[in-house]
Amino acid sequence: MTRLSHSRERMEKVPTQTFFNLPEEKRERIIRAAIDEFADNSFHQASIAKIIEQAGISRGSFYQYFSDIKDLYKFIFEKSGQEKMVYIYDVVSKMNELNTFVIMKELYKAGIRFANDHPKLALLGNKLYKEDISVRNEVMAGLEEKSYQFYEDLLQKGIEKGDVDPGVDITIASRLFLTMNLAVVENFLTNSKHDHFLDDIEGYLQEVDKMLYILEHGLKKKDYE
Amino acid sequence: MTRLSHSRERMEKVPTQTFFNLPEEKRERIIRAAIDEFADNSFHQASIAKIIEQAGISRGSFYQYFSDIKDLYKFIFEKSGQEKMVYIYDVVSKMNELNTFVIMKELYKAGIRFANDHPKLALLGNKLYKEDISVRNEVMAGLEEKSYQFYEDLLQKGIEKGDVDPGVDITIASRLFLTMNLAVVENFLTNSKHDHFLDDIEGYLQEVDKMLYILEHGLKKKDYE
Amino acid sequence: MTRLSHSRERMEKVPTQTFFNLPEEKRERIIRAAIDEFADNSFHQASIAKIIEQAGISRGSFYQYFSDIKDLYKFIFEKSGQEKMVYIYDVVSKMNELNTFVIMKELYKAGIRFANDHPKLALLGNKLYKEDISVRNEVMAGLEEKSYQFYEDLLQKGIEKGDVDPGVDITIASRLFLTMNLAVVENFLTNSKHDHFLDDIEGYLQEVDKMLYILEHGLKKKDYE
Amino acid sequence: MTRLSHSRERMEKVPTQTFFNLPEEKRERIIRAAIDEFADNSFHQASIAKIIEQAGISRGSFYQYFSDIKDLYKFIFEKSGQEKMVYIYDVVSKMNELNTFVIMKELYKAGIRFANDHPKLALLGNKLYKEDISVRNEVMAGLEEKSYQFYEDLLQKGIEKGDVDPGVDITIASRLFLTMNLAVVENFLTNSKHDHFLDDIEGYLQEVDKMLYILEHGLKKKDYE
DNA sequence: GATGAATGAGCATTCATTCAT
DNA sequence: AATGAATGAATGCTCATTCAT
């Protein structure tokens, strides 16, 4: 199990070096076409034909850059993750100073901003979470675990700081947190497409507040009220 | 002429009458094959070829029973819904008497029991919620709205009963509730497949309790502790 | 060659006696359905499925009445021919007395009236003339020859009477005559469908006169004018 | 970006560029197979399977050349039209000088010669005129009108020249002319297939003369004779 | 490195015909 | 005599992948 790395060593680079040697303009065209296709279709529905057509490259070239469509999917997904990191990073850097629920709110906000600036990347990412576990495992390759770990750490620190109820199950809470995050982004994307009430992103963030209120305080009526 | 109108009056049934005229054993075989296929594949991935092969019927026969694969999908989904209702009904009948959070818990439990007894049906139902909105609309035909309405009513009554914090946004909470329910079932199915710690369903229900604890009390540390 | 009748003797009746034993209402329903289908579709496009559906009979029954769709086609075509005869008969009975070109005109008129009263039968008949020679031979079984013979006789008598130019080739003229007749009916059916200028059939007959004028006098400018 | 627009500008060609890039021998094989199939079958009866089998190409290749069978049909029909033009052109170039009935005769002769040299193309063309109006419109796309216009112009000029009886209805006469032309070619093809009396095309042209005699002088007995 | 033609297994769907009841 | 379920060959079409140039 520790020797997973063994099989990795022998793998060819994906995408191939050829792809990275491409003039940037062309490489970008391919990436853009792939993003469009993966944002519009599920992994299995996505078609190489559409991508190469929109990118304006030949069928043969595609296979010189990627061994199959999964390679491309992985690559795009990783790129998207890096892009998202830019939005998350600010929050992470302040994780120790701030109150846990403030951090949560900021994380949600970061997610919304990312979705606002890069709707297709956000869509694509959300789509992946709906894929079959087998697809997810192949494409994300353990990255999902990392996400959970991140949220678990956040909650653990929250307990230590005295913000979070130590009675909660951290594993479960982290899953809940991630699920809600996805739902929030999905909801945002749906609404922004139909463009009602979304002239300003701030308005939408208020909706998010309501959801976070529930996450923070629960649904139960407070006795002291 | 009277005859003609007779046959005309009969609405085109889906599946066809032919299907219902089949000997039960054969009909069941087809249903089982369809459930297997839809539990393993997304709507678009599911293939008629696999279904007829497993069911042991001819290509032509399939089309004498169903006008296309969507018909079959719809039929299976409705059947699944009816089956699930059996599990839900008990809870619904006691909805007025019980505390809202107890009801929620019972609803989650019912979902788990359904998933335990009919894992493939549960899987298939969960899969549908991950399909594209267009697929969902075609197959569910507004049933999704009904689900949300059900939860909204539950919460509204909860507020009236004094169980639920009137400050929460009901729409958002109901979505959260449904999303979590799906996540719970998905989690159960995943774990029960890998069969660790799930020798008894009761053990798993304790996990659910933890999730519901969060939903009820939130993540925030209680000051009065 | 004279013994064609030999192979005929051993043939089973088409349609079967069973068909003729049917209650008239049902038999008519089948005939009507067949006419509709054959008026809308070419021989090869016509589908048994549509006919039995519209007629409200079972698949099995169809094959108890007709050995295949060709049988039905033949039967319908013959019936149509008999119906048309009703319109032609008047003219034929006066063939000896009248001027040949008057007869021609009356024949065209009879064709138009038949098409007006039974548009579907006329359509179906015209369609048959557009079918492949192989289809035509199978379905009409020499009836086409009879038509030509009829026109040839008419022209021959016309020559004898002194109406028709004895210099014309009768065989060719009869073909021309039949072709034009088909064109006239087709034109009528097309126009009556789009229903302009066809409130009265008389208006249309004037158009026919123009065509017959050409047939009678030719296109050449008359010197004595 | 300039690249992208480049590929976009290129209209989608039918057949595709791929088809035209093919080695001539292969392209010819496909064309020949298509002509055979369309000469033997109606538009709806014609099958891709037969064409690719005879042409010796794969199913997939077919769809790389043509988007569907209609594309191929159109292409073959246009090619056939161009080929026919070669035969017509001589006559057209002399249209002003010659007597109208001489032109007609030459046009008929050109049609026969075309049918003699390219019997399958002629057959296929004739077949198309028998197709449903919907098929004709899709494939010919208004070309039919042009044919009628051509004949109408011929007749109009004939009247002006003093050749043609100004009393005739040009529209009707042009239709008659086209219909007869089709009948003549059809007749020729039928006879040449059964190969009696057609050892020399000249013999057949005499038959045509007889038909044109009728078209010119009409069927009526000339009084001045 | 780039190309794009070739491939064939795969898909859903239709249909005339048979045959046991 | 009537039924209608079963069949499977045939249809058009898509697609990821290979490979010679």
CSV table of C-alpha atoms in Angstrom, one decimal, chain B:
chain,number,residue,atom,x,y,z
B,1,MET,CA,-67.4,3.0,-35.2
B,2,THR,CA,-68.2,2.5,-31.6
B,3,ARG,CA,-65.3,0.1,-31.6
B,4,LEU,CA,-62.9,2.5,-33.0
B,5,SER,CA,-63.7,5.1,-30.4
B,6,HIS,CA,-63.2,2.5,-27.8
B,7,SER,CA,-59.6,1.8,-28.7
B,8,ARG,CA,-59.0,5.5,-29.1
B,9,GLU,CA,-60.2,6.4,-25.7
B,10,ARG,CA,-57.7,4.2,-24.0
B,11,MET,CA,-54.8,6.6,-23.4
B,12,GLU,CA,-51.4,5.3,-24.6
B,13,LYS,CA,-50.1,3.7,-21.5
B,14,VAL,CA,-46.5,3.6,-20.5
B,15,PRO,CA,-45.4,0.9,-20.1
B,16,THR,CA,-47.8,-0.7,-22.6
B,17,GLN,CA,-50.6,-3.0,-21.6
B,18,THR,CA,-48.6,-5.7,-23.2
B,19,PHE,CA,-46.0,-5.3,-20.4
B,20,PHE,CA,-48.6,-5.7,-17.7
B,21,ASN,CA,-50.1,-8.8,-19.5
B,22,LEU,CA,-46.8,-10.5,-19.1
B,23,PRO,CA,-46.4,-13.4,-16.8
B,24,GLU,CA,-45.3,-12.0,-13.5
B,25,GLU,CA,-42.0,-13.9,-13.5
B,26,LYS,CA,-41.0,-12.4,-16.8
B,27,ARG,CA,-42.1,-8.9,-15.8
B,28,GLU,CA,-40.1,-9.2,-12.6
B,29,ARG,CA,-37.1,-10.3,-14.5
B,30,ILE,CA,-37.3,-7.2,-16.7
B,31,ILE,CA,-37.8,-4.9,-13.7
B,32,ARG,CA,-34.9,-6.5,-11.9
B,33,ALA,CA,-32.7,-6.1,-14.9
B,34,ALA,CA,-33.7,-2.4,-15.3
B,35,ILE,CA,-33.1,-1.7,-11.6
B,36,ASP,CA,-29.6,-3.2,-11.8
B,37,GLU,CA,-28.8,-1.2,-14.9
B,38,PHE,CA,-30.1,2.1,-13.6
B,39,ALA,CA,-28.4,1.5,-10.2
B,40,ASP,CA,-25.1,1.0,-12.0
B,41,ASN,CA,-25.3,3.7,-14.6
B,42,SER,CA,-26.5,7.2,-15.2
B,43,PHE,CA,-29.5,7.8,-17.3
B,44,HIS,CA,-27.5,8.4,-20.4
B,45,GLN,CA,-25.1,5.6,-19.7
B,46,ALA,CA,-27.8,3.0,-19.2
B,47,SER,CA,-28.1,0.8,-22.2
B,48,ILE,CA,-31.1,-1.1,-23.5
B,49,ALA,CA,-28.8,-3.8,-24.7
B,50,LYS,CA,-27.6,-4.7,-21.2
B,51,ILE,CA,-31.1,-4.7,-19.8
B,52,ILE,CA,-32.6,-7.0,-22.5
B,53,GLU,CA,-29.6,-9.3,-22.2
B,54,GLN,CA,-29.9,-9.7,-18.5
B,55,ALA,CA,-33.7,-10.0,-18.7
B,56,GLY,CA,-33.4,-12.5,-21.4
B,57,ILE,CA,-35.8,-10.8,-23.8
B,58,SER,CA,-35.4,-9.8,-27.4
B,59,ARG,CA,-34.7,-6.4,-28.7
B,60,GLY,CA,-38.1,-6.3,-30.3
B,61,SER,CA,-39.9,-7.2,-27.1
B,62,PHE,CA,-38.4,-4.3,-25.3
B,63,TYR,CA,-40.0,-1.9,-27.7
B,64,GLN,CA,-43.3,-3.7,-27.3
B,65,TYR,CA,-43.3,-2.9,-23.6
B,66,PHE,CA,-41.7,0.6,-23.6
B,67,SER,CA,-41.6,3.3,-26.2
B,68,ASP,CA,-38.0,4.1,-25.2
B,69,ILE,CA,-35.6,3.9,-22.3
B,70,LYS,CA,-37.1,7.0,-20.6
B,71,ASP,CA,-40.4,5.2,-20.3
B,72,LEU,CA,-38.7,2.4,-18.5
B,73,TYR,CA,-36.8,4.8,-16.3
B,74,LYS,CA,-39.9,6.6,-15.3
B,75,PHE,CA,-41.7,3.4,-14.5
B,76,ILE,CA,-38.9,2.1,-12.4
B,77,PHE,CA,-38.6,5.4,-10.6
B,78,GLU,CA,-42.3,5.5,-9.8
B,79,LYS,CA,-42.2,2.0,-8.6
B,80,SER,CA,-39.3,2.9,-6.4
B,81,GLY,CA,-41.2,5.9,-5.1
B,82,GLN,CA,-44.1,3.7,-4.1
B,83,GLU,CA,-41.9,1.3,-2.4
B,84,LYS,CA,-40.3,4.1,-0.4
B,85,MET,CA,-43.6,5.4,0.6
B,86,VAL,CA,-44.2,2.2,2.6
B,87,TYR,CA,-41.3,3.2,4.7
B,88,ILE,CA,-42.2,6.8,5.0
B,89,TYR,CA,-45.9,6.4,5.7
B,90,ASP,CA,-45.6,5.4,9.3
B,91,VAL,CA,-43.7,8.6,10.1
B,92,VAL,CA,-46.1,10.8,8.1
B,93,SER,CA,-49.1,9.4,10.0
B,94,LYS,CA,-47.6,10.6,13.3
B,95,MET,CA,-46.4,14.0,12.0
B,96,ASN,CA,-48.7,16.1,14.1
B,97,GLU,CA,-48.1,14.4,17.4
B,98,LEU,CA,-44.4,14.2,17.5
B,99,ASN,CA,-41.7,16.8,18.1
B,100,THR,CA,-40.3,18.1,14.8
B,101,PHE,CA,-36.8,16.8,15.4
B,102,VAL,CA,-38.1,13.4,16.3
B,103,ILE,CA,-39.9,13.3,13.0
B,104,MET,CA,-36.8,14.3,11.2
B,105,LYS,CA,-34.9,11.6,12.9
B,106,GLU,CA,-37.6,9.1,12.0
B,107,LEU,CA,-37.6,10.3,8.4
B,108,TYR,CA,-33.9,9.7,8.2
B,109,LYS,CA,-34.3,6.3,9.8
B,110,ALA,CA,-37.0,5.4,7.3
B,111,GLY,CA,-34.7,6.5,4.5
B,112,ILE,CA,-31.9,4.3,5.9
B,113,ARG,CA,-34.2,1.3,6.3
B,114,PHE,CA,-35.4,1.7,2.8
B,115,ALA,CA,-31.8,1.8,1.6
B,116,ASN,CA,-31.0,-1.2,3.7
B,117,ASP,CA,-33.8,-3.3,2.3
B,118,HIS,CA,-33.6,-2.0,-1.2
B,119,PRO,CA,-30.1,-0.7,-1.8
B,120,LYS,CA,-30.4,-0.6,-5.5
B,121,LEU,CA,-33.6,1.3,-5.5
B,122,ALA,CA,-32.1,3.8,-3.1
B,123,LEU,CA,-29.0,4.1,-5.2
B,124,LEU,CA,-31.0,4.7,-8.3
B,125,GLY,CA,-33.1,7.3,-6.6
B,126,ASN,CA,-30.0,9.1,-5.4
B,127,LYS,CA,-28.5,9.0,-8.8
B,128,LEU,CA,-31.5,10.7,-10.3
B,129,TYR,CA,-31.0,13.7,-8.0
B,130,LYS,CA,-27.5,14.1,-9.5
B,131,GLU,CA,-28.8,14.1,-13.1
B,132,ASP,CA,-29.0,17.1,-15.2
B,133,ILE,CA,-32.0,19.3,-14.5
B,134,SER,CA,-33.4,18.4,-18.0
B,135,VAL,CA,-33.3,14.7,-17.2
B,136,ARG,CA,-34.8,15.2,-13.8
B,137,ASN,CA,-37.6,17.3,-15.2
B,138,GLU,CA,-38.4,14.7,-17.8
B,139,VAL,CA,-38.4,11.8,-15.5
B,140,MET,CA,-39.7,13.3,-12.2
B,141,ALA,CA,-42.1,15.7,-13.8
B,142,GLY,CA,-42.5,18.1,-10.9
B,143,LEU,CA,-42.1,15.5,-8.2
B,144,GLU,CA,-39.0,17.2,-6.9
B,145,GLU,CA,-41.1,20.3,-6.0
B,146,LYS,CA,-43.3,18.1,-3.9
B,147,SER,CA,-40.4,16.8,-1.9
B,148,TYR,CA,-39.3,20.3,-1.0
B,149,GLN,CA,-42.9,21.3,-0.2
B,150,PHE,CA,-43.1,18.4,2.2
B,151,TYR,CA,-40.1,19.5,4.1
B,152,GLU,CA,-41.1,23.1,4.1
B,153,ASP,CA,-44.5,22.1,5.6
B,154,LEU,CA,-42.7,20.1,8.2
B,155,LEU,CA,-40.6,23.0,9.2
B,156,GLN,CA,-43.5,25.5,9.1
B,157,LYS,CA,-45.4,23.3,11.5
B,158,GLY,CA,-42.3,23.0,13.6
B,159,ILE,CA,-42.2,26.7,14.0
B,160,GLU,CA,-45.9,26.8,14.9
B,161,LYS,CA,-45.4,24.0,17.4
B,162,GLY,CA,-42.6,26.0,18.9
B,163,ASP,CA,-39.9,23.4,18.1
B,164,VAL,CA,-38.1,25.2,15.3
B,165,ASP,CA,-36.4,28.5,15.5
B,166,PRO,CA,-38.7,31.0,13.7
B,167,GLY,CA,-35.6,32.9,12.6
B,168,VAL,CA,-34.5,30.2,10.1
B,169,ASP,CA,-35.3,30.5,6.4
B,170,ILE,CA,-37.6,27.7,5.7
B,171,THR,CA,-36.8,27.4,2.0
B,172,ILE,CA,-33.1,27.1,2.7
B,173,ALA,CA,-33.6,24.8,5.6
B,174,SER,CA,-35.7,22.4,3.5
B,175,ARG,CA,-33.1,22.3,0.8
B,176,LEU,CA,-30.5,21.6,3.4
B,177,PHE,CA,-32.6,18.9,4.8
B,178,LEU,CA,-33.1,17.1,1.5
B,179,THR,CA,-29.5,17.5,0.6
B,180,MET,CA,-28.4,16.0,3.9
B,181,ASN,CA,-30.9,13.2,3.5
B,182,LEU,CA,-29.4,12.3,0.2
B,183,ALA,CA,-25.9,12.5,1.6
B,184,VAL,CA,-26.9,10.2,4.5
B,185,VAL,CA,-28.3,7.6,2.2
B,186,GLU,CA,-25.3,7.9,-0.1
B,187,ASN,CA,-23.0,7.5,2.8
B,188,PHE,CA,-24.9,4.5,4.1
B,189,LEU,CA,-24.8,2.8,0.7
B,190,THR,CA,-21.1,3.4,0.2
B,191,ASN,CA,-20.3,2.0,3.7
B,192,SER,CA,-22.6,-0.9,3.4
B,193,LYS,CA,-21.0,-1.8,0.1
B,194,HIS,CA,-17.6,-1.9,1.7
B,195,ASP,CA,-19.3,-3.5,4.6
B,196,HIS,CA,-17.2,-2.3,7.5
B,197,PHE,CA,-18.9,-1.4,10.7
B,198,LEU,CA,-22.3,-2.0,9.2
B,199,ASP,CA,-23.1,-5.4,10.5
B,200,ASP,CA,-26.1,-3.9,12.2
B,201,ILE,CA,-28.0,-1.0,10.8
B,202,GLU,CA,-28.5,0.3,14.4
B,203,GLY,CA,-24.8,1.1,14.5
B,204,TYR,CA,-25.2,3.3,11.5
B,205,LEU,CA,-28.3,5.0,12.9
B,206,GLN,CA,-26.1,6.3,15.7
B,207,GLU,CA,-24.0,8.1,13.0
B,208,VAL,CA,-27.2,9.6,11.7
B,209,ASP,CA,-28.0,10.8,15.2
B,210,LYS,CA,-24.8,12.7,15.2
B,211,MET,CA,-25.7,14.4,12.0
B,212,LEU,CA,-29.1,15.3,13.2
B,213,TYR,CA,-27.6,16.6,16.4
B,214,ILE,CA,-25.7,19.2,14.3
B,215,LEU,CA,-28.8,20.0,12.3
B,216,GLU,CA,-30.7,20.5,15.5
B,217,HIS,CA,-28.2,22.4,17.6
B,218,GLY,CA,-25.8,23.7,15.2
B,219,LEU,CA,-22.0,23.7,15.4
B,220,LYS,CA,-21.6,26.5,17.9
B,221,LYS,CA,-20.5,25.9,21.4
B,222,LYS,CA,-23.3,26.3,23.8
B,223,ASP,CA,-22.6,29.1,26.3
B,224,TYR,CA,-24.6,27.6,29.1
B,225,GLU,CA,-22.4,24.6,29.2
